[in-house]
Amino acid sequence: MKKYFASSELIINEDGSVFHLHVKPEWLADKVILVGDPGRVAMVASHFENKECEVESREFKTITGTYQGKRITVISTGIGCDNIDIVMNELDALANIDFQTREEKPQLRQLELVRIGTCGGLQPYTPVGTFVCSAKSIGFDGLLNFYAGRNSVCDLPFERAFLNHMGWAGNMCAPAPYVIDADTELIDRIAQDDMVRGVTIAAGGFFGPQGRELRIPLADPNQNEKIEKFEYNGYRITNFEMESSALAGLSSLMGHKATTVCMVIANRLIKEANTGYKNTIDTLIRKVLDRI
Ligand code: R1P
Ligand code: URA
């Protein structure tokens, strides 16, 4: 029996667009670039030869256009994995649910999704300016734990090794971390030989969850030191950002291909930051446009 989605579960606006994104099914390309900052959407779209639609609602700004003959949708997600839950579910609905009948389409339409973001580097080989492509993500956000099938797509031995290493128990820093791989073919194509292939922690905040202490002390003052030293099967944790785990996790469950590439704008190890990155992130944008 075909799955039917009631109007309370999949909310469709009167104009036929999906609830939060305000995007209509015919506007979605198979190749999707996700950015955090709505201002970065125009930067990506400035490279398009033509634009076929442009729509904005809350932090979600979307443009679909063509780059060197490839049809691409660029969309902003705002900050955090909670927003990725909205964006991924609504993009997947636009691709794989018939908005007239409210039924799942018989054939999966697979999307290719690349997030372009900024991050904090955690290793000596990830200084400011490095491009890191997330081969694995560790989700501190807990989002994937709400979906059945979570254990079938996550790297459970890696999760156990990480939790043992951190020594977190009870509700100390209780993120119930999940570890998820990005799509390997997509990583090879996007990262090539000029990006670090890393393990990214997607944190549920910019300060405490990334070990930044301002006026109030952290639950685990040694958090970042332990994270920087963690090693498992040759993997080391390279960077902090705030969305890659939910993107990789939901894509994996939905049957899409996804990865995240970020430019390091702060190195936490040597306590250095670059606030002028807005001028240089265009190099990363052009690499992704060429390779997606
Ligand atoms: C925090 O400053 C934000 O920057 C990073 C984090 O993931 C978080 O969203 O990515 P973006 O530059 O894509 O927003
Ligand atoms: N984005 C993050 O989430 N963390 C950083 O340190 C820099 C950018």
Short mmCIF file of N, CA and C in Angstrom, two decimals, residues 3-142:
data_model
loop_
_atom_site.label_atom_id
_atom_site.label_comp_id
_atom_site.label_asym_id
_atom_site.label_seq_id
_atom_site.Cartn_x
_atom_site.Cartn_y
_atom_site.Cartn_z
N LYS A 3 2.12 4.93 0.89
CA LYS A 3 2.03 5.75 2.10
C LYS A 3 1.33 7.06 1.75
N TYR A 4 0.36 7.47 2.59
CA TYR A 4 -0.36 8.73 2.39
C TYR A 4 0.04 9.70 3.52
N PHE A 5 0.30 10.95 3.19
CA PHE A 5 0.76 11.91 4.20
C PHE A 5 -0.30 12.99 4.41
N ALA A 6 -0.89 13.00 5.62
CA ALA A 6 -1.99 13.93 5.94
C ALA A 6 -1.48 15.37 5.96
N SER A 7 -2.42 16.32 5.90
CA SER A 7 -2.02 17.73 5.78
C SER A 7 -1.31 18.25 7.04
N SER A 8 -1.51 17.56 8.19
CA SER A 8 -0.80 17.97 9.41
C SER A 8 0.65 17.50 9.39
N GLU A 9 0.95 16.43 8.63
CA GLU A 9 2.30 15.84 8.64
C GLU A 9 3.17 16.47 7.56
N LEU A 10 2.60 16.63 6.38
CA LEU A 10 3.30 17.33 5.30
C LEU A 10 2.47 18.58 5.00
N ILE A 11 2.93 19.72 5.49
CA ILE A 11 2.14 20.95 5.33
C ILE A 11 2.50 21.61 4.00
N ILE A 12 1.48 21.79 3.16
CA ILE A 12 1.68 22.41 1.84
C ILE A 12 0.95 23.76 1.84
N ASN A 13 1.65 24.82 1.46
CA ASN A 13 1.04 26.15 1.44
C ASN A 13 0.02 26.25 0.31
N GLU A 14 -0.82 27.29 0.38
CA GLU A 14 -1.90 27.44 -0.62
C GLU A 14 -1.37 27.54 -2.05
N ASP A 15 -0.16 28.09 -2.20
CA ASP A 15 0.40 28.23 -3.56
C ASP A 15 1.08 26.95 -4.04
N GLY A 16 0.98 25.87 -3.25
CA GLY A 16 1.56 24.60 -3.69
C GLY A 16 3.02 24.42 -3.28
N SER A 17 3.54 25.36 -2.47
CA SER A 17 4.93 25.24 -2.02
C SER A 17 4.97 24.54 -0.66
N VAL A 18 6.15 24.03 -0.31
CA VAL A 18 6.30 23.30 0.95
C VAL A 18 6.42 24.30 2.11
N PHE A 19 5.91 23.90 3.28
CA PHE A 19 5.64 24.81 4.42
C PHE A 19 6.73 25.84 4.75
N HIS A 20 7.93 25.36 5.17
CA HIS A 20 8.95 26.34 5.62
C HIS A 20 9.73 26.94 4.46
N LEU A 21 10.10 26.10 3.49
CA LEU A 21 11.01 26.58 2.43
C LEU A 21 10.32 27.46 1.40
N HIS A 22 8.98 27.29 1.27
CA HIS A 22 8.21 28.00 0.24
C HIS A 22 8.70 27.67 -1.17
N VAL A 23 9.28 26.49 -1.33
CA VAL A 23 9.75 26.03 -2.64
C VAL A 23 8.68 25.10 -3.22
N LYS A 24 8.45 25.20 -4.55
CA LYS A 24 7.51 24.30 -5.24
C LYS A 24 8.28 23.12 -5.83
N PRO A 25 7.65 21.96 -5.98
CA PRO A 25 8.37 20.76 -6.45
C PRO A 25 9.15 21.00 -7.75
N GLU A 26 8.57 21.73 -8.69
CA GLU A 26 9.23 21.89 -9.99
C GLU A 26 10.48 22.78 -9.92
N TRP A 27 10.68 23.45 -8.80
CA TRP A 27 11.85 24.34 -8.67
C TRP A 27 13.10 23.62 -8.17
N LEU A 28 12.97 22.38 -7.72
CA LEU A 28 14.10 21.69 -7.08
C LEU A 28 14.96 20.96 -8.11
N ALA A 29 16.27 21.26 -8.11
CA ALA A 29 17.21 20.55 -8.98
C ALA A 29 17.70 19.28 -8.26
N ASP A 30 18.31 18.36 -9.02
CA ASP A 30 18.86 17.14 -8.40
C ASP A 30 20.13 17.43 -7.61
N LYS A 31 20.86 18.48 -8.01
CA LYS A 31 22.08 18.86 -7.30
C LYS A 31 21.76 20.04 -6.39
N VAL A 32 22.09 19.89 -5.10
CA VAL A 32 21.70 20.91 -4.12
C VAL A 32 22.93 21.33 -3.31
N ILE A 33 23.13 22.64 -3.22
CA ILE A 33 24.18 23.18 -2.35
C ILE A 33 23.49 23.83 -1.15
N LEU A 34 23.93 23.44 0.06
CA LEU A 34 23.35 24.01 1.27
C LEU A 34 24.39 24.91 1.92
N VAL A 35 23.97 26.08 2.37
CA VAL A 35 24.87 26.99 3.08
C VAL A 35 24.16 27.42 4.36
N GLY A 36 24.91 27.83 5.38
CA GLY A 36 24.26 28.25 6.61
C GLY A 36 23.69 29.66 6.46
N ASP A 37 24.54 30.56 6.01
CA ASP A 37 24.22 31.99 5.95
C ASP A 37 23.38 32.33 4.71
N PRO A 38 22.19 32.93 4.91
CA PRO A 38 21.37 33.31 3.74
C PRO A 38 22.13 34.22 2.76
N GLY A 39 23.06 35.00 3.28
CA GLY A 39 23.87 35.90 2.43
C GLY A 39 24.78 35.13 1.49
N ARG A 40 25.10 33.87 1.85
CA ARG A 40 26.00 33.07 1.01
C ARG A 40 25.26 32.51 -0.21
N VAL A 41 23.93 32.52 -0.19
CA VAL A 41 23.15 32.01 -1.33
C VAL A 41 23.43 32.87 -2.58
N ALA A 42 23.42 34.18 -2.39
CA ALA A 42 23.67 35.09 -3.53
C ALA A 42 25.11 34.93 -4.04
N MET A 43 26.05 34.65 -3.11
CA MET A 43 27.46 34.44 -3.53
C MET A 43 27.55 33.23 -4.45
N VAL A 44 26.86 32.14 -4.08
CA VAL A 44 26.88 30.93 -4.92
C VAL A 44 26.18 31.22 -6.24
N ALA A 45 25.00 31.85 -6.16
CA ALA A 45 24.20 32.08 -7.37
C ALA A 45 24.83 33.13 -8.29
N SER A 46 25.78 33.91 -7.77
CA SER A 46 26.43 34.91 -8.64
C SER A 46 27.23 34.22 -9.75
N HIS A 47 27.51 32.93 -9.58
CA HIS A 47 28.25 32.18 -10.60
C HIS A 47 27.32 31.52 -11.62
N PHE A 48 26.00 31.58 -11.37
CA PHE A 48 25.04 30.93 -12.29
C PHE A 48 24.93 31.73 -13.59
N GLU A 49 24.70 30.99 -14.70
CA GLU A 49 24.49 31.68 -15.99
C GLU A 49 23.06 32.23 -16.06
N ASN A 50 22.13 31.54 -15.40
CA ASN A 50 20.75 32.04 -15.36
C ASN A 50 20.09 31.60 -14.07
N LYS A 51 19.06 32.33 -13.66
CA LYS A 51 18.30 31.95 -12.46
C LYS A 51 16.87 31.69 -12.88
N GLU A 52 16.29 30.57 -12.44
CA GLU A 52 14.89 30.32 -12.82
C GLU A 52 13.93 30.60 -11.67
N CYS A 53 14.40 30.60 -10.44
CA CYS A 53 13.51 31.00 -9.35
C CYS A 53 14.31 31.45 -8.14
N GLU A 54 13.68 32.29 -7.34
CA GLU A 54 14.33 32.84 -6.15
C GLU A 54 13.24 33.04 -5.12
N VAL A 55 13.37 32.45 -3.94
CA VAL A 55 12.32 32.56 -2.93
C VAL A 55 12.97 32.62 -1.54
N GLU A 56 12.31 33.31 -0.61
CA GLU A 56 12.90 33.50 0.71
C GLU A 56 11.82 33.40 1.77
N SER A 57 12.08 32.66 2.84
CA SER A 57 11.15 32.57 3.96
C SER A 57 11.96 32.27 5.22
N ARG A 58 11.78 33.08 6.25
CA ARG A 58 12.63 32.99 7.45
C ARG A 58 14.11 32.94 7.03
N GLU A 59 14.88 31.95 7.58
CA GLU A 59 16.31 31.88 7.22
C GLU A 59 16.55 31.06 5.96
N PHE A 60 15.46 30.58 5.34
CA PHE A 60 15.60 29.70 4.19
C PHE A 60 15.47 30.50 2.89
N LYS A 61 16.60 30.75 2.24
CA LYS A 61 16.59 31.47 0.96
C LYS A 61 17.03 30.47 -0.11
N THR A 62 16.30 30.43 -1.21
CA THR A 62 16.57 29.42 -2.24
C THR A 62 16.67 30.07 -3.62
N ILE A 63 17.68 29.65 -4.38
CA ILE A 63 17.77 30.04 -5.79
C ILE A 63 18.08 28.78 -6.60
N THR A 64 17.36 28.58 -7.69
CA THR A 64 17.71 27.51 -8.63
C THR A 64 18.18 28.16 -9.93
N GLY A 65 19.27 27.63 -10.46
CA GLY A 65 19.81 28.18 -11.70
C GLY A 65 20.72 27.17 -12.37
N THR A 66 21.50 27.66 -13.32
CA THR A 66 22.37 26.77 -14.09
C THR A 66 23.81 27.24 -13.99
N TYR A 67 24.72 26.29 -13.72
CA TYR A 67 26.15 26.58 -13.70
C TYR A 67 26.82 25.62 -14.68
N GLN A 68 27.45 26.15 -15.72
CA GLN A 68 28.10 25.34 -16.77
C GLN A 68 27.21 24.18 -17.21
N GLY A 69 25.95 24.50 -17.45
CA GLY A 69 25.00 23.51 -17.97
C GLY A 69 24.38 22.62 -16.91
N LYS A 70 24.85 22.72 -15.63
CA LYS A 70 24.29 21.87 -14.56
C LYS A 70 23.20 22.64 -13.82
N ARG A 71 22.05 22.01 -13.66
CA ARG A 71 20.97 22.66 -12.90
C ARG A 71 21.22 22.43 -11.41
N ILE A 72 21.30 23.53 -10.67
CA ILE A 72 21.67 23.45 -9.24
C ILE A 72 20.71 24.32 -8.42
N THR A 73 20.30 23.78 -7.26
CA THR A 73 19.54 24.58 -6.29
C THR A 73 20.48 24.93 -5.14
N VAL A 74 20.51 26.21 -4.75
CA VAL A 74 21.28 26.59 -3.56
C VAL A 74 20.30 27.10 -2.51
N ILE A 75 20.48 26.63 -1.28
CA ILE A 75 19.51 26.96 -0.23
C ILE A 75 20.25 27.23 1.08
N SER A 76 19.78 28.22 1.85
CA SER A 76 20.38 28.45 3.17
C SER A 76 19.57 27.72 4.22
N THR A 77 20.29 27.24 5.23
CA THR A 77 19.63 26.46 6.29
C THR A 77 19.59 27.19 7.63
N GLY A 78 20.32 28.33 7.73
CA GLY A 78 20.48 28.91 9.05
C GLY A 78 21.45 28.04 9.85
N ILE A 79 21.41 28.20 11.17
CA ILE A 79 22.37 27.47 12.02
C ILE A 79 21.70 26.29 12.72
N GLY A 80 22.36 25.13 12.69
CA GLY A 80 21.97 24.03 13.57
C GLY A 80 21.28 22.86 12.89
N CYS A 81 21.42 21.69 13.55
CA CYS A 81 20.84 20.45 13.01
C CYS A 81 19.33 20.44 13.06
N ASP A 82 18.72 21.22 13.96
CA ASP A 82 17.25 21.28 13.99
C ASP A 82 16.74 21.85 12.67
N ASN A 83 17.46 22.83 12.11
CA ASN A 83 17.06 23.37 10.81
C ASN A 83 17.31 22.37 9.69
N ILE A 84 18.36 21.55 9.83
CA ILE A 84 18.64 20.54 8.80
C ILE A 84 17.49 19.51 8.76
N ASP A 85 16.90 19.23 9.91
CA ASP A 85 15.75 18.31 9.94
C ASP A 85 14.62 18.86 9.06
N ILE A 86 14.38 20.17 9.16
CA ILE A 86 13.33 20.81 8.35
C ILE A 86 13.72 20.81 6.87
N VAL A 87 14.94 21.26 6.60
CA VAL A 87 15.35 21.40 5.19
C VAL A 87 15.39 20.03 4.50
N MET A 88 15.98 19.03 5.14
CA MET A 88 16.11 17.72 4.49
C MET A 88 14.76 17.05 4.30
N ASN A 89 13.89 17.14 5.32
CA ASN A 89 12.57 16.51 5.16
C ASN A 89 11.75 17.21 4.08
N GLU A 90 11.85 18.54 4.01
CA GLU A 90 11.06 19.25 2.99
C GLU A 90 11.66 19.06 1.60
N LEU A 91 13.00 19.02 1.47
CA LEU A 91 13.59 18.76 0.14
C LEU A 91 13.23 17.35 -0.32
N ASP A 92 13.30 16.39 0.60
CA ASP A 92 12.98 15.01 0.24
C ASP A 92 11.50 14.89 -0.16
N ALA A 93 10.64 15.62 0.54
CA ALA A 93 9.21 15.59 0.19
C ALA A 93 9.01 16.18 -1.21
N LEU A 94 9.70 17.29 -1.51
CA LEU A 94 9.58 17.90 -2.84
C LEU A 94 10.01 16.92 -3.93
N ALA A 95 11.02 16.10 -3.62
CA ALA A 95 11.54 15.16 -4.62
C ALA A 95 10.74 13.87 -4.69
N ASN A 96 10.26 13.40 -3.56
CA ASN A 96 9.77 12.01 -3.52
C ASN A 96 8.32 11.83 -3.07
N ILE A 97 7.60 12.93 -2.88
CA ILE A 97 6.17 12.81 -2.57
C ILE A 97 5.39 13.60 -3.62
N ASP A 98 4.32 13.01 -4.12
CA ASP A 98 3.45 13.68 -5.09
C ASP A 98 2.57 14.68 -4.32
N PHE A 99 2.73 15.98 -4.58
CA PHE A 99 2.01 17.01 -3.82
C PHE A 99 0.51 17.05 -4.17
N GLN A 100 0.12 16.43 -5.29
CA GLN A 100 -1.31 16.40 -5.64
C GLN A 100 -2.02 15.30 -4.84
N THR A 101 -1.43 14.08 -4.88
CA THR A 101 -2.09 12.93 -4.23
C THR A 101 -1.64 12.75 -2.78
N ARG A 102 -0.53 13.41 -2.38
CA ARG A 102 0.07 13.26 -1.04
C ARG A 102 0.55 11.83 -0.80
N GLU A 103 0.96 11.16 -1.86
CA GLU A 103 1.48 9.79 -1.74
C GLU A 103 2.95 9.77 -2.16
N GLU A 104 3.67 8.78 -1.60
CA GLU A 104 5.07 8.59 -1.97
C GLU A 104 5.15 8.20 -3.44
N LYS A 105 6.11 8.78 -4.18
CA LYS A 105 6.26 8.42 -5.59
C LYS A 105 6.86 7.01 -5.70
N PRO A 106 6.53 6.27 -6.76
CA PRO A 106 6.98 4.87 -6.84
C PRO A 106 8.49 4.72 -6.98
N GLN A 107 9.15 5.68 -7.61
CA GLN A 107 10.59 5.58 -7.89
C GLN A 107 11.35 6.61 -7.06
N LEU A 108 12.43 6.19 -6.37
CA LEU A 108 13.21 7.16 -5.58
C LEU A 108 13.92 8.15 -6.51
N ARG A 109 13.79 9.43 -6.24
CA ARG A 109 14.61 10.43 -6.93
C ARG A 109 15.74 10.81 -5.97
N GLN A 110 16.96 10.45 -6.37
CA GLN A 110 18.11 10.68 -5.48
C GLN A 110 18.70 12.07 -5.69
N LEU A 111 18.90 12.78 -4.59
CA LEU A 111 19.51 14.10 -4.65
C LEU A 111 20.99 14.00 -4.28
N GLU A 112 21.78 14.95 -4.81
CA GLU A 112 23.19 15.03 -4.43
C GLU A 112 23.35 16.35 -3.68
N LEU A 113 23.76 16.27 -2.41
CA LEU A 113 23.76 17.47 -1.57
C LEU A 113 25.15 17.75 -1.01
N VAL A 114 25.61 18.98 -1.20
CA VAL A 114 26.90 19.37 -0.62
C VAL A 114 26.69 20.63 0.21
N ARG A 115 27.07 20.54 1.50
CA ARG A 115 27.00 21.73 2.34
C ARG A 115 28.33 22.47 2.31
N ILE A 116 28.27 23.78 2.10
CA ILE A 116 29.48 24.62 2.14
C ILE A 116 29.37 25.50 3.38
N GLY A 117 30.30 25.29 4.32
CA GLY A 117 30.20 26.04 5.57
C GLY A 117 31.53 26.54 6.09
N THR A 118 31.51 26.98 7.34
CA THR A 118 32.73 27.39 8.04
C THR A 118 32.86 26.51 9.28
N CYS A 119 34.08 26.38 9.78
CA CYS A 119 34.28 25.49 10.92
C CYS A 119 35.46 25.92 11.76
N GLY A 120 35.61 25.26 12.90
CA GLY A 120 36.77 25.43 13.77
C GLY A 120 37.69 24.24 13.60
N GLY A 121 38.99 24.47 13.38
CA GLY A 121 39.95 23.37 13.20
C GLY A 121 40.49 22.89 14.54
N LEU A 122 40.78 21.58 14.62
CA LEU A 122 41.20 21.01 15.89
C LEU A 122 42.58 20.36 15.85
N GLN A 123 43.22 20.32 14.70
CA GLN A 123 44.50 19.65 14.59
C GLN A 123 45.56 20.62 14.05
N PRO A 124 46.85 20.30 14.26
CA PRO A 124 47.89 21.20 13.74
C PRO A 124 47.83 21.31 12.21
N TYR A 125 47.31 20.25 11.53
CA TYR A 125 47.24 20.28 10.06
C TYR A 125 45.91 20.85 9.54
N THR A 126 45.13 21.50 10.42
CA THR A 126 43.91 22.19 9.95
C THR A 126 43.96 23.67 10.37
N PRO A 127 45.00 24.41 9.89
CA PRO A 127 45.07 25.84 10.24
C PRO A 127 43.96 26.64 9.54
N VAL A 128 43.81 27.89 9.95
CA VAL A 128 42.85 28.80 9.31
C VAL A 128 43.07 28.79 7.80
N GLY A 129 41.98 28.66 7.05
CA GLY A 129 42.06 28.65 5.58
C GLY A 129 41.98 27.25 4.98
N THR A 130 42.18 26.19 5.82
CA THR A 130 42.09 24.81 5.30
C THR A 130 40.65 24.49 4.88
N PHE A 131 40.51 23.69 3.81
CA PHE A 131 39.18 23.17 3.44
C PHE A 131 39.08 21.74 3.96
N VAL A 132 38.07 21.47 4.77
CA VAL A 132 37.89 20.12 5.33
C VAL A 132 36.61 19.52 4.76
N CYS A 133 36.74 18.32 4.20
CA CYS A 133 35.57 17.60 3.70
C CYS A 133 35.26 16.51 4.73
N SER A 134 34.03 16.47 5.21
CA SER A 134 33.67 15.55 6.30
C SER A 134 33.40 14.15 5.76
N ALA A 135 34.38 13.24 5.98
CA ALA A 135 34.16 11.84 5.61
C ALA A 135 33.25 11.19 6.64
N LYS A 136 33.44 11.56 7.89
CA LYS A 136 32.58 11.08 8.98
C LYS A 136 32.12 12.29 9.78
N SER A 137 30.93 12.17 10.36
CA SER A 137 30.48 13.21 11.29
C SER A 137 30.06 12.57 12.59
N ILE A 138 30.37 13.25 13.67
CA ILE A 138 29.91 12.82 14.99
C ILE A 138 28.85 13.82 15.42
N GLY A 139 27.63 13.36 15.56
CA GLY A 139 26.54 14.27 15.89
C GLY A 139 26.37 14.41 17.39
N PHE A 140 26.59 15.63 17.89
CA PHE A 140 26.31 15.92 19.31
C PHE A 140 24.87 16.43 19.45
N ASP A 141 24.14 16.44 18.35
CA ASP A 141 22.83 17.08 18.32
C ASP A 141 21.68 16.15 18.69
N GLY A 142 21.89 14.83 18.59
CA GLY A 142 20.84 13.88 19.00
C GLY A 142 19.74 13.66 17.98
#
